[in-house]
Amino acid sequence: MLKPPAVFDRDRDWTALEEFASAPDPSPRIGIVHGRRRQGKSFLLRALVSQGRGLYHQALEEERVPALRRVGAVIGEDAGVAGVLEYSDWDAAIRALAERAGPDRVIVLDEYPYLLQQSPELSSVIQTVFDEARSGSRPPFRMLLCGSAVSVMTSLLSGQRALRGRAMLDLSLVPFDFRQAADFWQVEDPQVAFLVHAVVGGTPGYRPLLAGNAPERTEDFYAWLAAGVLNPAHAMFREADYLLTEDPAMTDRALYQSVLAAIAGGRHTRNAIGSLLQRDDAALRHPLLVLERAGFIRRDEDLLRAKRPLLGIDDPFLRFSTAIVRPQTARLEAGEARAVWDSVKSTFLSAVVGPHFEHLARTWTARFASAETLGGAAARVGFTQLSDAQARTSVEIDVVVLGAGSSAGRVRVLAIGEAKGGPAVRGLADLRKLERVRDLLNRRADAARAKLLLFARSGFEPDLMAEATSRPDLELVDLERLYRWA
């Protein structure tokens, strides 16, 4: 099955689905497809069904009887039967679906968590029919279960759940990376591409909501914000609330909003968040785990200090909304978008642009930088923190690249980097600072020959660029390089 031209990228995802749907193996198959809303799951599955002639059913939030009736309508339409086929329970409906599709067509039950809300036995029913097909007592079938409630979908295969050990596909659709997102939005200018990604990330479903348009120049950025995410009449204005309400695991939404606000405000450890919210460690463990599983926050491990992770908001739009939109909701609803934007520009730089640029620097290093750039093949990429006794302060190294080897029992560091997302052009002072950091790091790891990576959103001074031409241990990475090459 060829991927339809309307499906942008998603090559690996399409290949996984195509192999699931069309593999010659006649045994029954169950697959799970999950991911946050607006990632294009339904679009991709509809394309799969249209290419491979399958049965597609998108569930609604409705009672058990009308849900069964809608499944009957799907089967009846496929069979060319006038009217709606009636089924008294899910056992009869699933058996009818399996029989109608047979082994050569795939069944898709989209928004599967909606069905489970009123019919929690459904997974056990599917398990029974699957086991019968596997034993040869009934014909095989292929079924994909899809949903946006990540906590529900990821739990389907856990512990003692009915489908545990029966699914052969567990596909998570994630947002496009920053390079894919620039192509998807058709943005040529890396400065504009970066700003757009810092606000909406790589979620493909946001593009049609924003009329498919991105600003052409940085000068147009505010007008683009004012027409969309800062506009109280626009659907994107409250999108962050919808992201949280779609997951049934997030019951205490005030707590989850408060945790996100704490992280957006610079509290990046569990202790710091607990101190701000006056909650003990045990009370935060579960909400942090739920947010992490949903893909809303990430846990960045310190590469050289065990059990010292830093928490960050992983979804760019959720970070932008939490740091910028939510605190200014009343003023934005009063029509003060211009005044609000002027007053939050510094917050935008510190709470949105800065963390986002650091994350893209690590992403580029891990995914796109060549071995020549890094001084060898990278084994791990992350960050670390050091104590500078002389300056009586701590130093965070934004990018640390570890190699596979070690020297005298010490970890081998291939490269270290500093990422600056602000408006200032970086110069020789930044290089000297990074050289000193390398010397400090060499006391704890094998870092004497580590390459120096300077990332700058706003570019570099001529004297620094001149020195880089004669320094094989120095790499300068601006947005052009971040988006274009290794």
GROMACS .gro file of C-alpha atoms in nm:
model
  486
    1MET     CA    1   0.000   0.000   0.000
    2LEU     CA    2   0.148   0.332  -0.107
    3LYS     CA    3   0.129   0.620   0.139
    4PRO     CA    4  -0.120   0.877   0.002
    5PRO     CA    5   0.035   1.210  -0.105
    6ALA     CA    6  -0.187   1.393   0.144
    7VAL     CA    7  -0.002   1.229   0.436
    8PHE     CA    8   0.295   1.450   0.521
    9ASP     CA    9   0.607   1.263   0.634
   10ARG     CA   10   0.510   0.988   0.888
   11ASP     CA   11   0.708   0.741   0.675
   12ARG     CA   12   0.807   0.515   0.963
   13ASP     CA   13   0.458   0.525   1.112
   14TRP     CA   14   0.301   0.442   0.776
   15THR     CA   15   0.543   0.154   0.723
   16ALA     CA   16   0.457   0.007   1.064
   17LEU     CA   17   0.083   0.031   0.993
   18GLU     CA   18   0.120  -0.103   0.639
   19GLU     CA   19   0.317  -0.405   0.760
   20PHE     CA   20   0.056  -0.469   1.029
   21ALA     CA   21  -0.234  -0.450   0.783
   22SER     CA   22  -0.088  -0.636   0.487
   23ALA     CA   23   0.168  -0.887   0.619
   24PRO     CA   24   0.106  -1.235   0.469
   25ASP     CA   25   0.106  -1.403   0.811
   26PRO     CA   26  -0.252  -1.535   0.853
   27SER     CA   27  -0.255  -1.522   1.235
   28PRO     CA   28  -0.489  -1.275   1.413
   29ARG     CA   29  -0.339  -0.936   1.501
   30ILE     CA   30  -0.415  -0.657   1.748
   31GLY     CA   31  -0.240  -0.320   1.744
   32ILE     CA   32  -0.249  -0.010   1.963
   33VAL     CA   33  -0.212   0.342   1.822
   34HIS     CA   34  -0.196   0.634   2.063
   35GLY     CA   35  -0.075   0.991   2.093
   36ARG     CA   36  -0.199   1.329   2.206
   37ARG     CA   37  -0.483   1.496   2.022
   38ARG     CA   38  -0.419   1.666   1.687
   39GLN     CA   39  -0.121   1.446   1.595
   40GLY     CA   40  -0.300   1.307   1.288
   41LYS     CA   41  -0.386   0.959   1.418
   42SER     CA   42  -0.736   0.947   1.270
   43PHE     CA   43  -0.617   1.101   0.943
   44LEU     CA   44  -0.345   0.835   0.912
   45LEU     CA   45  -0.579   0.547   0.998
   46ARG     CA   46  -0.847   0.663   0.756
   47ALA     CA   47  -0.580   0.675   0.486
   48LEU     CA   48  -0.474   0.321   0.578
   49VAL     CA   49  -0.831   0.192   0.560
   50SER     CA   50  -0.894   0.364   0.228
   51GLN     CA   51  -0.579   0.208   0.081
   52GLY     CA   52  -0.631  -0.137   0.224
   53ARG     CA   53  -1.008  -0.162   0.222
   54GLY     CA   54  -1.082  -0.188   0.591
   55LEU     CA   55  -1.359  -0.107   0.838
   56TYR     CA   56  -1.322   0.224   1.022
   57HIS     CA   57  -1.533   0.326   1.321
   58GLN     CA   58  -1.482   0.648   1.516
   59ALA     CA   59  -1.646   0.630   1.856
   60LEU     CA   60  -1.831   0.918   2.019
   61GLU     CA   61  -1.898   1.004   2.380
   62GLU     CA   62  -2.234   0.829   2.405
   63GLU     CA   63  -2.420   0.558   2.591
   64ARG     CA   64  -2.371   0.188   2.529
   65VAL     CA   65  -2.685   0.128   2.316
   66PRO     CA   66  -2.628   0.408   2.061
   67ALA     CA   67  -2.258   0.310   2.047
   68LEU     CA   68  -2.355  -0.046   1.949
   69ARG     CA   69  -2.604   0.091   1.699
   70ARG     CA   70  -2.335   0.301   1.530
   71VAL     CA   71  -2.108  -0.002   1.497
   72GLY     CA   72  -2.401  -0.187   1.342
   73ALA     CA   73  -2.440   0.095   1.091
   74VAL     CA   74  -2.072   0.061   0.989
   75ILE     CA   75  -2.110  -0.314   0.935
   76GLY     CA   76  -2.439  -0.273   0.751
   77GLU     CA   77  -2.303  -0.006   0.519
   78ASP     CA   78  -2.000  -0.221   0.438
   79ALA     CA   79  -2.227  -0.519   0.365
   80GLY     CA   80  -2.463  -0.311   0.152
   81VAL     CA   81  -2.753  -0.379   0.386
   82ALA     CA   82  -3.028  -0.119   0.413
   83GLY     CA   83  -3.085   0.010   0.764
   84VAL     CA   84  -2.889  -0.053   1.085
   85LEU     CA   85  -2.781  -0.395   1.206
   86GLU     CA   86  -2.873  -0.436   1.573
   87TYR     CA   87  -2.642  -0.602   1.828
   88SER     CA   88  -2.742  -0.667   2.186
   89ASP     CA   89  -2.390  -0.664   2.330
   90TRP     CA   90  -2.025  -0.611   2.238
   91ASP     CA   91  -1.954  -0.981   2.206
   92ALA     CA   92  -2.195  -1.004   1.912
   93ALA     CA   93  -2.071  -0.676   1.762
   94ILE     CA   94  -1.700  -0.765   1.776
   95ARG     CA   95  -1.765  -1.110   1.629
   96ALA     CA   96  -1.964  -0.951   1.347
   97LEU     CA   97  -1.686  -0.699   1.280
   98ALA     CA   98  -1.423  -0.975   1.274
   99GLU     CA   99  -1.632  -1.190   1.041
  100ARG     CA  100  -1.707  -0.902   0.807
  101ALA     CA  101  -1.345  -0.786   0.781
  102GLY     CA  102  -1.188  -1.130   0.761
  103PRO     CA  103  -0.811  -1.180   0.756
  104ASP     CA  104  -0.741  -0.944   0.465
  105ARG     CA  105  -0.890  -0.619   0.593
  106VAL     CA  106  -0.809  -0.420   0.904
  107ILE     CA  107  -1.066  -0.309   1.163
  108VAL     CA  108  -1.006   0.032   1.321
  109LEU     CA  109  -1.181   0.130   1.645
  110ASP     CA  110  -1.087   0.496   1.681
  111GLU     CA  111  -1.136   0.691   2.006
  112TYR     CA  112  -1.140   0.356   2.184
  113PRO     CA  113  -1.140   0.516   2.536
  114TYR     CA  114  -1.489   0.654   2.464
  115LEU     CA  115  -1.615   0.297   2.420
  116LEU     CA  116  -1.447   0.182   2.739
  117GLN     CA  117  -1.618   0.453   2.944
  118GLN     CA  118  -1.957   0.286   2.902
  119SER     CA  119  -1.839  -0.068   2.825
  120PRO     CA  120  -1.533  -0.154   3.040
  121GLU     CA  121  -1.569  -0.520   2.942
  122LEU     CA  122  -1.485  -0.446   2.576
  123SER     CA  123  -1.115  -0.531   2.601
  124SER     CA  124  -1.201  -0.868   2.756
  125VAL     CA  125  -1.445  -0.934   2.472
  126ILE     CA  126  -1.175  -0.857   2.215
  127GLN     CA  127  -0.936  -1.084   2.405
  128THR     CA  128  -1.184  -1.373   2.391
  129VAL     CA  129  -1.246  -1.339   2.017
  130PHE     CA  130  -0.872  -1.300   1.954
  131ASP     CA  131  -0.787  -1.614   2.156
  132GLU     CA  132  -1.048  -1.812   1.967
  133ALA     CA  133  -0.899  -1.697   1.635
  134ARG     CA  134  -0.549  -1.780   1.754
  135SER     CA  135  -0.658  -2.131   1.852
  136GLY     CA  136  -0.812  -2.183   1.508
  137SER     CA  137  -1.173  -2.209   1.625
  138ARG     CA  138  -1.270  -1.899   1.426
  139PRO     CA  139  -1.120  -1.705   1.130
  140PRO     CA  140  -0.834  -1.459   1.202
  141PHE     CA  141  -0.880  -1.082   1.194
  142ARG     CA  142  -0.672  -0.766   1.228
  143MET     CA  143  -0.779  -0.487   1.463
  144LEU     CA  144  -0.629  -0.149   1.552
  145LEU     CA  145  -0.739   0.032   1.868
  146CYS     CA  146  -0.668   0.406   1.870
  147GLY     CA  147  -0.712   0.687   2.121
  148SER     CA  148  -0.587   1.021   2.250
  149ALA     CA  149  -0.628   0.949   2.623
  150VAL     CA  150  -0.267   0.840   2.661
  151SER     CA  151  -0.305   0.707   3.016
  152VAL     CA  152  -0.590   0.478   2.901
  153MET     CA  153  -0.420   0.357   2.584
  154THR     CA  154  -0.081   0.287   2.740
  155SER     CA  155  -0.244   0.091   3.022
  156LEU     CA  156  -0.418  -0.149   2.781
  157LEU     CA  157  -0.106  -0.365   2.761
  158SER     CA  158   0.008  -0.336   3.122
  159GLY     CA  159  -0.008  -0.568   3.422
  160GLN     CA  160  -0.296  -0.813   3.414
  161ARG     CA  161  -0.503  -0.625   3.154
  162ALA     CA  162  -0.697  -0.836   2.907
  163LEU     CA  163  -0.490  -0.742   2.602
  164ARG     CA  164  -0.154  -0.791   2.772
  165GLY     CA  165   0.069  -1.008   2.552
  166ARG     CA  166  -0.175  -1.003   2.259
  167ALA     CA  167  -0.088  -0.680   2.077
  168MET     CA  168   0.196  -0.695   1.826
  169LEU     CA  169   0.192  -0.322   1.746
  170ASP     CA  170   0.223  -0.041   2.000
  171LEU     CA  171   0.259   0.275   1.791
  172SER     CA  172   0.290   0.621   1.945
  173LEU     CA  173   0.238   0.915   1.710
  174VAL     CA  174   0.455   1.201   1.830
  175PRO     CA  175   0.478   1.562   1.708
  176PHE     CA  176   0.707   1.647   1.416
  177ASP     CA  177   1.060   1.746   1.512
  178PHE     CA  178   1.162   2.108   1.455
  179ARG     CA  179   1.297   2.047   1.102
  180GLN     CA  180   0.990   1.851   0.995
  181ALA     CA  181   0.767   2.120   1.146
  182ALA     CA  182   0.939   2.393   0.941
  183ASP     CA  183   0.875   2.194   0.623
  184PHE     CA  184   0.516   2.121   0.725
  185TRP     CA  185   0.443   2.490   0.791
  186GLN     CA  186   0.637   2.580   0.474
  187VAL     CA  187   0.855   2.830   0.659
  188GLU     CA  188   1.183   2.916   0.488
  189ASP     CA  189   1.333   3.160   0.740
  190PRO     CA  190   1.494   2.968   1.032
  191GLN     CA  191   1.426   3.260   1.270
  192VAL     CA  192   1.056   3.245   1.191
  193ALA     CA  193   1.053   2.864   1.198
  194PHE     CA  194   1.207   2.867   1.544
  195LEU     CA  195   0.956   3.118   1.684
  196VAL     CA  196   0.661   2.926   1.539
  197HIS     CA  197   0.794   2.599   1.682
  198ALA     CA  198   0.852   2.763   2.022
  199VAL     CA  199   0.479   2.844   2.033
  200VAL     CA  200   0.298   2.553   1.865
  201GLY     CA  201   0.567   2.284   1.844
  202GLY     CA  202   0.534   2.007   1.589
  203THR     CA  203   0.167   1.919   1.635
  204PRO     CA  204   0.026   1.900   1.280
  205GLY     CA  205  -0.336   1.964   1.382
  206TYR     CA  206  -0.258   2.322   1.482
  207ARG     CA  207  -0.187   2.430   1.127
  208PRO     CA  208  -0.546   2.403   0.995
  209LEU     CA  209  -0.672   2.567   1.317
  210LEU     CA  210  -0.449   2.865   1.241
  211ALA     CA  211  -0.574   2.883   0.881
  212GLY     CA  212  -0.265   2.703   0.757
  213ASN     CA  213  -0.060   3.020   0.781
  214ALA     CA  214   0.269   3.104   0.949
  215PRO     CA  215   0.430   3.448   0.960
  216GLU     CA  216   0.665   3.514   0.670
  217ARG     CA  217   0.893   3.751   0.866
  218THR     CA  218   0.981   3.798   1.231
  219GLU     CA  219   0.812   4.139   1.204
  220ASP     CA  220   0.483   3.955   1.142
  221PHE     CA  221   0.514   3.732   1.449
  222TYR     CA  222   0.301   3.939   1.688
  223ALA     CA  223   0.020   3.979   1.431
  224TRP     CA  224   0.019   3.600   1.387
  225LEU     CA  225  -0.004   3.551   1.765
  226ALA     CA  226  -0.277   3.815   1.801
  227ALA     CA  227  -0.490   3.650   1.533
  228GLY     CA  228  -0.458   3.305   1.688
  229VAL     CA  229  -0.324   3.194   2.024
  230LEU     CA  230  -0.370   3.536   2.190
  231ASN     CA  231  -0.721   3.581   2.051
  232PRO     CA  232  -0.992   3.486   2.308
  233ALA     CA  233  -1.235   3.410   2.023
  234HIS     CA  234  -0.998   3.158   1.864
  235ALA     CA  235  -1.013   2.784   1.937
  236MET     CA  236  -0.640   2.782   2.018
  237PHE     CA  237  -0.687   3.024   2.308
  238ARG     CA  238  -0.810   2.746   2.542
  239GLU     CA  239  -0.639   2.454   2.373
  240ALA     CA  240  -0.417   2.393   2.677
  241ASP     CA  241  -0.725   2.330   2.892
  242TYR     CA  242  -0.854   2.080   2.638
  243LEU     CA  243  -0.520   1.897   2.644
  244LEU     CA  244  -0.557   1.834   3.016
  245THR     CA  245  -0.928   1.755   3.022
  246GLU     CA  246  -0.901   1.483   2.757
  247ASP     CA  247  -0.704   1.251   2.988
  248PRO     CA  248  -0.922   1.091   3.258
  249ALA     CA  249  -0.615   1.030   3.476
  250MET     CA  250  -0.589   1.405   3.537
  251THR     CA  251  -0.872   1.433   3.785
  252ASP     CA  252  -0.745   1.721   4.001
  253ARG     CA  253  -0.691   1.970   3.720
  254ALA     CA  254  -0.605   2.255   3.956
  255LEU     CA  255  -0.309   2.050   4.081
  256TYR     CA  256  -0.188   1.968   3.729
  257GLN     CA  257  -0.217   2.332   3.621
  258SER     CA  258  -0.026   2.439   3.931
  259VAL     CA  259   0.253   2.188   3.867
  260LEU     CA  260   0.289   2.309   3.508
  261ALA     CA  261   0.290   2.672   3.619
  262ALA     CA  262   0.563   2.595   3.873
  263ILE     CA  263   0.781   2.432   3.607
  264ALA     CA  264   0.718   2.715   3.360
  265GLY     CA  265   0.816   2.957   3.636
  266GLY     CA  266   1.158   2.799   3.683
  267ARG     CA  267   1.095   2.524   3.941
  268HIS     CA  268   1.262   2.228   3.773
  269THR     CA  269   1.297   1.978   4.058
  270ARG     CA  270   1.033   1.786   4.251
  271ASN     CA  271   1.151   1.945   4.575
  272ALA     CA  272   1.125   2.295   4.433
  273ILE     CA  273   0.774   2.229   4.300
  274GLY     CA  274   0.667   2.075   4.632
  275SER     CA  275   0.805   2.371   4.826
  276LEU     CA  276   0.610   2.618   4.611
  277LEU     CA  277   0.284   2.419   4.626
  278GLN     CA  278   0.338   2.309   4.987
  279ARG     CA  279   0.296   1.944   4.898
  280ASP     CA  280   0.520   1.660   5.007
  281ASP     CA  281   0.713   1.431   4.776
  282ALA     CA  282   0.455   1.152   4.787
  283ALA     CA  283   0.173   1.386   4.682
  284LEU     CA  284   0.363   1.495   4.370
  285ARG     CA  285   0.489   1.156   4.254
  286HIS     CA  286   0.164   1.053   4.082
  287PRO     CA  287   0.076   1.381   3.902
  288LEU     CA  288   0.433   1.412   3.772
  289LEU     CA  289   0.420   1.055   3.644
  290VAL     CA  290   0.086   1.117   3.469
  291LEU     CA  291   0.215   1.437   3.306
  292GLU     CA  292   0.529   1.258   3.191
  293ARG     CA  293   0.338   0.962   3.045
  294ALA     CA  294   0.108   1.202   2.860
  295GLY     CA  295   0.410   1.369   2.699
  296PHE     CA  296   0.343   1.704   2.867
  297ILE     CA  297   0.662   1.715   3.072
  298ARG     CA  298   1.001   1.548   3.033
  299ARG     CA  299   1.261   1.434   3.281
  300ASP     CA  300   1.614   1.530   3.174
  301GLU     CA  301   1.871   1.321   3.361
  302ASP     CA  302   2.202   1.474   3.466
  303LEU     CA  303   2.457   1.266   3.275
  304LEU     CA  304   2.725   1.285   3.543
  305ARG     CA  305   2.525   1.307   3.865
  306ALA     CA  306   2.283   1.023   3.931
  307LYS     CA  307   1.929   1.093   4.051
  308ARG     CA  308   1.948   1.465   3.975
  309PRO     CA  309   1.687   1.505   3.698
  310LEU     CA  310   1.547   1.838   3.589
  311LEU     CA  311   1.182   1.862   3.490
  312GLY     CA  312   1.075   2.064   3.188
  313ILE     CA  313   0.754   2.118   2.992
  314ASP     CA  314   0.794   1.905   2.680
  315ASP     CA  315   0.498   2.037   2.482
  316PRO     CA  316   0.587   2.382   2.342
  317PHE     CA  317   0.228   2.502   2.316
  318LEU     CA  318   0.153   2.396   2.672
  319ARG     CA  319   0.466   2.581   2.790
  320PHE     CA  320   0.370   2.896   2.595
  321SER     CA  321   0.013   2.885   2.720
  322THR     CA  322   0.116   2.822   3.082
  323ALA     CA  323   0.384   3.091   3.089
  324ILE     CA  324   0.220   3.357   2.871
  325VAL     CA  325  -0.152   3.309   2.805
  326ARG     CA  326  -0.292   3.167   3.128
  327PRO     CA  327  -0.153   3.438   3.363
  328GLN     CA  328  -0.286   3.710   3.128
  329THR     CA  329  -0.627   3.558   3.046
  330ALA     CA  330  -0.833   3.841   3.194
  331ARG     CA  331  -0.640   4.113   3.010
  332LEU     CA  332  -0.647   3.921   2.683
  333GLU     CA  333  -1.022   3.871   2.715
  334ALA     CA  334  -1.050   4.246   2.771
  335GLY     CA  335  -0.888   4.307   2.432
  336GLU     CA  336  -0.546   4.416   2.557
  337ALA     CA  337  -0.337   4.179   2.344
  338ARG     CA  338  -0.088   4.445   2.230
  339ALA     CA  339  -0.025   4.571   2.583
  340VAL     CA  340  -0.002   4.216   2.714
  341TRP     CA  341   0.255   4.117   2.455
  342ASP     CA  342   0.467   4.424   2.526
  343SER     CA  343   0.461   4.340   2.899
  344VAL     CA  344   0.548   3.970   2.864
  345LYS     CA  345   0.829   3.987   2.607
  346SER     CA  346   1.095   3.933   2.874
  347THR     CA  347   0.899   3.638   3.013
  348PHE     CA  348   0.865   3.499   2.663
  349LEU     CA  349   1.243   3.510   2.621
  350SER     CA  350   1.326   3.359   2.961
  351ALA     CA  351   1.043   3.105   3.006
  352VAL     CA  352   0.974   3.005   2.644
  353VAL     CA  353   1.253   3.093   2.401
  354GLY     CA  354   1.547   3.012   2.630
  355PRO     CA  355   1.436   2.663   2.739
  356HIS     CA  356   1.316   2.583   2.389
  357PHE     CA  357   1.645   2.679   2.228
  358GLU     CA  358   1.838   2.468   2.481
  359HIS     CA  359   1.616   2.169   2.405
  360LEU     CA  360   1.659   2.210   2.029
  361ALA     CA  361   2.036   2.234   2.079
  362ARG     CA  362   2.034   1.895   2.252
  363THR     CA  363   1.796   1.753   1.991
  364TRP     CA  364   2.019   1.871   1.706
  365THR     CA  365   2.326   1.727   1.878
  366ALA     CA  366   2.160   1.390   1.934
  367ARG     CA  367   1.984   1.356   1.597
  368PHE     CA  368   2.154   1.568   1.333
  369ALA     CA  369   2.513   1.653   1.431
  370SER     CA  370   2.778   1.448   1.253
  371ALA     CA  371   3.049   1.247   1.426
  372GLU     CA  372   3.301   1.491   1.278
  373THR     CA  373   3.121   1.781   1.444
  374LEU     CA  374   3.112   1.606   1.782
  375GLY     CA  375   3.457   1.453   1.770
  376GLY     CA  376   3.328   1.096   1.757
  377ALA     CA  377   3.017   0.883   1.778
  378ALA     CA  378   2.787   0.999   2.056
  379ALA     CA  379   2.666   0.745   2.309
  380ARG     CA  380   2.448   0.983   2.513
  381VAL     CA  381   2.349   1.349   2.493
  382GLY     CA  382   2.217   1.552   2.785
  383PHE     CA  383   2.324   1.811   3.040
  384THR     CA  384   2.512   1.824   3.368
  385GLN     CA  385   2.570   2.060   3.659
  386LEU     CA  386   2.906   2.145   3.817
  387SER     CA  387   3.015   2.323   4.131
  388ASP     CA  388   3.258   2.608   4.076
  389ALA     CA  389   3.432   2.642   4.412
  390GLN     CA  390   3.632   2.946   4.303
  391ALA     CA  391   3.325   3.139   4.195
  392ARG     CA  392   3.115   2.983   4.476
  393THR     CA  393   2.836   2.897   4.238
  394SER     CA  394   2.703   2.612   4.029
  395VAL     CA  395   2.738   2.588   3.653
  396GLU     CA  396   2.495   2.412   3.421
  397ILE     CA  397   2.635   2.277   3.095
  398ASP     CA  398   2.346   2.287   2.849
  399VAL     CA  399   2.481   2.019   2.613
  400VAL     CA  400   2.705   1.728   2.714
  401VAL     CA  401   2.802   1.453   2.469
  402LEU     CA  402   2.939   1.130   2.613
  403GLY     CA  403   3.144   0.887   2.407
  404ALA     CA  404   3.151   0.511   2.433
  405GLY     CA  405   3.503   0.482   2.579
  406SER     CA  406   3.657   0.583   2.911
  407SER     CA  407   4.001   0.679   3.037
  408ALA     CA  408   4.129   0.550   3.372
  409GLY     CA  409   3.775   0.472   3.476
  410ARG     CA  410   3.648   0.822   3.396
  411VAL     CA  411   3.361   0.895   3.160
  412ARG     CA  412   3.477   1.019   2.821
  413VAL     CA  413   3.322   1.351   2.719
  414LEU     CA  414   3.325   1.414   2.344
  415ALA     CA  415   3.179   1.765   2.349
  416ILE     CA  416   3.017   2.026   2.567
  417GLY     CA  417   2.797   2.312   2.459
  418GLU     CA  418   2.639   2.637   2.569
  419ALA     CA  419   2.302   2.739   2.419
  420LYS     CA  420   2.199   3.104   2.416
  421GLY     CA  421   1.850   3.181   2.288
  422GLY     CA  422   1.847   3.553   2.366
  423PRO     CA  423   1.880   3.854   2.135
  424ALA     CA  424   2.248   3.920   2.214
  425VAL     CA  425   2.513   3.826   1.959
  426ARG     CA  426   2.768   3.594   2.122
  427GLY     CA  427   3.137   3.672   2.131
  428LEU     CA  428   3.477   3.569   2.262
  429ALA     CA  429   3.367   3.608   2.624
  430ASP     CA  430   3.125   3.318   2.574
  431LEU     CA  431   3.405   3.105   2.434
  432ARG     CA  432   3.635   3.183   2.728
  433LYS     CA  433   3.358   3.090   2.969
  434LEU     CA  434   3.305   2.758   2.793
  435GLU     CA  435   3.680   2.689   2.799
  436ARG     CA  436   3.681   2.740   3.175
  437VAL     CA  437   3.382   2.508   3.210
  438ARG     CA  438   3.573   2.243   3.017
  439ASP     CA  439   3.863   2.275   3.261
  440LEU     CA  440   3.624   2.235   3.555
  441LEU     CA  441   3.458   1.933   3.397
  442ASN     CA  442   3.793   1.767   3.335
  443ARG     CA  443   3.835   1.727   3.709
  444ARG     CA  444   3.538   1.488   3.711
  445ALA     CA  445   3.553   1.331   3.367
  446ASP     CA  446   3.784   1.278   3.071
  447ALA     CA  447   3.704   1.613   2.908
  448ALA     CA  448   4.044   1.768   2.828
  449ARG     CA  449   3.994   1.717   2.453
  450ALA     CA  450   3.619   1.776   2.447
  451LYS     CA  451   3.498   1.986   2.154
  452LEU     CA  452   3.330   2.316   2.232
  453LEU     CA  453   2.985   2.383   2.084
  454LEU     CA  454   2.847   2.736   2.097
  455PHE     CA  455   2.477   2.761   2.003
  456ALA     CA  456   2.336   3.111   1.946
  457ARG     CA  457   1.994   3.208   1.814
  458SER     CA  458   2.115   3.558   1.728
  459GLY     CA  459   2.452   3.471   1.574
  460PHE     CA  460   2.815   3.545   1.655
  461GLU     CA  461   3.058   3.837   1.664
  462PRO     CA  462   3.314   3.854   1.378
  463ASP     CA  463   3.612   3.798   1.610
  464LEU     CA  464   3.459   3.475   1.741
  465MET     CA  465   3.387   3.353   1.389
  466ALA     CA  466   3.744   3.436   1.290
  467GLU     CA  467   3.882   3.232   1.579
  468ALA     CA  468   3.656   2.939   1.492
  469THR     CA  469   3.821   2.910   1.150
  470SER     CA  470   4.151   2.813   1.318
  471ARG     CA  471   4.012   2.611   1.608
  472PRO     CA  472   3.936   2.243   1.527
  473ASP     CA  473   3.791   2.206   1.877
  474LEU     CA  474   3.526   2.478   1.825
  475GLU     CA  475   3.192   2.458   1.646
  476LEU     CA  476   2.954   2.753   1.607
  477VAL     CA  477   2.588   2.663   1.557
  478ASP     CA  478   2.335   2.931   1.466
  479LEU     CA  479   1.976   2.878   1.357
  480GLU     CA  480   2.077   2.838   0.993
  481ARG     CA  481   2.301   2.545   1.086
  482LEU     CA  482   2.050   2.410   1.335
  483TYR     CA  483   1.785   2.385   1.063
  484ARG     CA  484   1.994   2.313   0.755
  485TRP     CA  485   2.300   2.099   0.819
  486ALA     CA  486   2.507   1.895   1.063
   0.00000   0.00000   0.00000
